[in-house]
Amino acid sequence: MPLAVGGKALNALKEHPVFGFADWCLRGIGQVVFQNNPVSGLIILGALFFNSPIYGAIAVFGVVISTATAVLLQADKGLIRDGLFGFNGALVALALIAFTSEDFHYGAVPSVYLAVYIAFGSAMTAMVFTSLANLLGPHRVAPLTMPFVLVGWLFLFAVLKFHSIDAGPLAKPVSPTQYDGTVQYTLATWYKGIGNAIGQIFFQDNWISGYLIVLGIAVNSRVSAIMALLGANVAAFVAVVYGAPEGAISDGLFGYNAALTAIALGGFFLVLTPASALYTLFGVVVSTWLWASVAIFLEPIGMPVLTSTFVIVTWLMLIGVNGFAALVPVAPADAVTPEANRRRYFKASREG
Amino acid sequence: MPLAVGGKALNALKEHPVFGFADWCLRGIGQVVFQNNPVSGLIILGALFFNSPIYGAIAVFGVVISTATAVLLQADKGLIRDGLFGFNGALVALALIAFTSEDFHYGAVPSVYLAVYIAFGSAMTAMVFTSLANLLGPHRVAPLTMPFVLVGWLFLFAVLKFHSIDAGPLAKPVSPTQYDGTVQYTLATWYKGIGNAIGQIFFQDNWISGYLIVLGIAVNSRVSAIMALLGANVAAFVAVVYGAPEGAISDGLFGYNAALTAIALGGFFLVLTPASALYTLFGVVVSTWLWASVAIFLEPIGMPVLTSTFVIVTWLMLIGVNGFAALVPVAPADAVTPEANRRRYFKASREG
Amino acid sequence: MPLAVGGKALNALKEHPVFGFADWCLRGIGQVVFQNNPVSGLIILGALFFNSPIYGAIAVFGVVISTATAVLLQADKGLIRDGLFGFNGALVALALIAFTSEDFHYGAVPSVYLAVYIAFGSAMTAMVFTSLANLLGPHRVAPLTMPFVLVGWLFLFAVLKFHSIDAGPLAKPVSPTQYDGTVQYTLATWYKGIGNAIGQIFFQDNWISGYLIVLGIAVNSRVSAIMALLGANVAAFVAVVYGAPEGAISDGLFGYNAALTAIALGGFFLVLTPASALYTLFGVVVSTWLWASVAIFLEPIGMPVLTSTFVIVTWLMLIGVNGFAALVPVAPADAVTPEANRRRYFKASREG
């Protein structure tokens, strides 16, 4: 019966007065990819440390700050324990290091000024999460990573203008126009591109880390892990067919939003059926194209896309979904794993 | 009694198992200018074919794709039959051809790559329409052409960067700054400008097509046809008074948003009374100025305004309108024609 | 008992058939800084006239137009009498003069064309206020100065392109990047910076006017006056620590959004407690940084920040605040002064 690693034993940990906080933070890391499971969080954290101890440490810093902020503000305990206040905080911290470090690949240890700045940014995600949850509540749609995207953009701009934060030049290309369009596609474009796409969700320019993250997803949900891989594969395929630059594909830039859209629509917020599988495929293709679109839109102001494309596409495809009788939505509060969502739905159908 | 051409006979067609779909699509074309009438749609389609068979065909393609998407997703039948899933799909298809063709005036036959891309864009409008309808539902305001504007912008950006879609340079000026400010106004500035303003709603750079579209509106509602003409006239007048460039006026660029605002506020979403007529006039003047505003805002990223100004002004003037006792709002579900809205309201007043 | 100057005597004025309108307009001036008190409005208006009779007169023009629009549209009488339809109208009028005048400091008398344009802009804020109030109503958050920001941006763009409105070059720097980063901080950076920050809320480049405005706030609420000063001080401190350019600090640019955030969160929309004081401090620090962020974002299109940062930060921190048990929100309709909010809350706590 227990498809996911962990289960009951871990739920005991979640309630523990002392270890509980660590559990919530690990779930927070897992929630970046929709996995409410501390073992997933631990494996993903390992994938980050494998690429760079700096990124691993800063992810911990971010998730701790934003989760602690929610605790101090006495937010809903159920949401805190499910790691929902942590994932945006971790992502903001990773983004602020990634885009201020001279070497995007390894990151750099932040100055005290930058560390304070990151702490405020991560803390703010807890407030923005609650506000968006309030706004979206009546529409039964989750804030997704929008708190991260909003706070990330707002905090990234200002950082470039404060003397005490020495922001390097943005080393990482953030738009397809910054890549050479004449490079040939090879086998490595594909297998590195897939790994990097998953890695880019956490700003990791390391394809092996990407596959480790897939493993972290798989211990909680096989379907979500397959969706992540399918999303990245379809994105690479679409990008190749439409002649996108090789570098952007092999760096995983076309795929990271598509992979998240695939996890979100592919069984998590919609019961997995043939119809929702097609709907997910549609969303993945659109996410691939629109990553390029948002990147080109943001280029004049030098801002990275972050996961905005995923959020926009997923929101636009989910907010009205109760108007489509061909699909079965799952309310955010009820979404567990694709497997569990499907079991519950078919059980209810049989009984009803 | 039946003021509009069609009426009962056409409602029979709407229910027909085979011809029904064609009826819904023709209504979809008509709904671009708020006319839920297949005869209106047919005349407007004729106006497009008159200007360019390519544009006529692509409008059919777009409206069929988005209406079929709604059918497949099992959306609300009433909305589908009223053509409400079609109009944004038609506009997206027209926009993607207009802004990727070397010759804006006639358009160009799309490649297979672009055709697939357009199909996805048109299909997506069905989802965005439902999402916006869900978001705006409690405020009793319609999505208007926002699904087209959002999907249009998102899909236009990306198109410029895919090798397999050969986007020509944007041949059509999209901002008043791109016109020569020294050209004198003539009589043709006015009569061509009015026709072109109506034509630009459908991306038709043909003033005769514009007047044919007015005819298409008039067969369903005389008031709406008059409003469209008044909107375009007031816009031209305001633009001249404020010294706008002649080319932008005679190309109809100042007027197409103003004409749509005039139809929307002038009897369709507000019962036509002296107070709402003044309110509409206010909205038309503001739409004229703000077209220029949005155009200048979008210029650095090279994006056309589309009908965003109309949507912004109309939303800002309608969302709170139940707070103004001087005006009588009509809920989207009850809005038929200015004539019918007015009859129903005064009948209810007499009876109540 | 009556902590605020005015009180009962003024409420009689508010109901007077003839003088009432003047009272509502003076309250409108006061509402820019959350003071529903005509004496506050009168003192602030004096501060504007002290700096420049042009600005004083244009503020009156704006507040009269937008309040009269609300009266004509038969908006809610309670809202009109509290000055809530006036403050955005006054700000739009001030902004349009400030950014089209060759001399930002004194402003310039508008042409007839510009005066008509300003009248439309001020009138439109009444509609946008009602729409935003409708949208935000279920979330118990006020529109704040967003109607001003939206209408201000939309109307500022277009103005640059109409021949009959001769917009001078934007004389005033609007972003930290436009200041010399090597100038040393002095004592004047601080005391002028604080005064200018308060002055900038009304586009007054005059630090003495700024302190007069604080006096206008103090006659209605000591706490709000202290919050305004604290907000501006913390902003200056944070800007200095993070090495911001001296000119931007002494011109008050870092501080005006922070001061507004301090008034809004510091007792007005949250009952003042140790927890909400810390929350306010957080908001003030973030507003300081994010002013720079929004300024840099808007720089390519040459738009000023206006009070957008204040609105964004305050909304993001308030919309979800009922999810934080550590804080006690005050619904917009119940928010009077920090003093009254606190008295009522503790009275209710004792009784409940």
Tab-separated table of N, CA and C in Angstrom, chain A residues 155 190 207 212 255:
chain	number	residue	atom	x	y	z
A	155	PHE	N	13.779	41.816	-5.565
A	155	PHE	CA	15.047	41.906	-4.834
A	155	PHE	C	16.255	41.866	-5.762
A	190	TRP	N	20.993	16.340	-25.591
A	190	TRP	CA	19.801	15.730	-25.048
A	190	TRP	C	19.968	15.276	-23.602
A	207	TRP	N	24.165	18.535	-14.610
A	207	TRP	CA	23.154	17.574	-15.058
A	207	TRP	C	23.051	16.358	-14.155
A	212	LEU	N	19.817	13.380	-9.836
A	212	LEU	CA	19.654	13.074	-8.409
A	212	LEU	C	18.334	13.664	-7.887
A	255	GLY	N	13.755	23.684	-20.659
A	255	GLY	CA	13.061	22.579	-20.018
A	255	GLY	C	12.601	22.777	-18.586
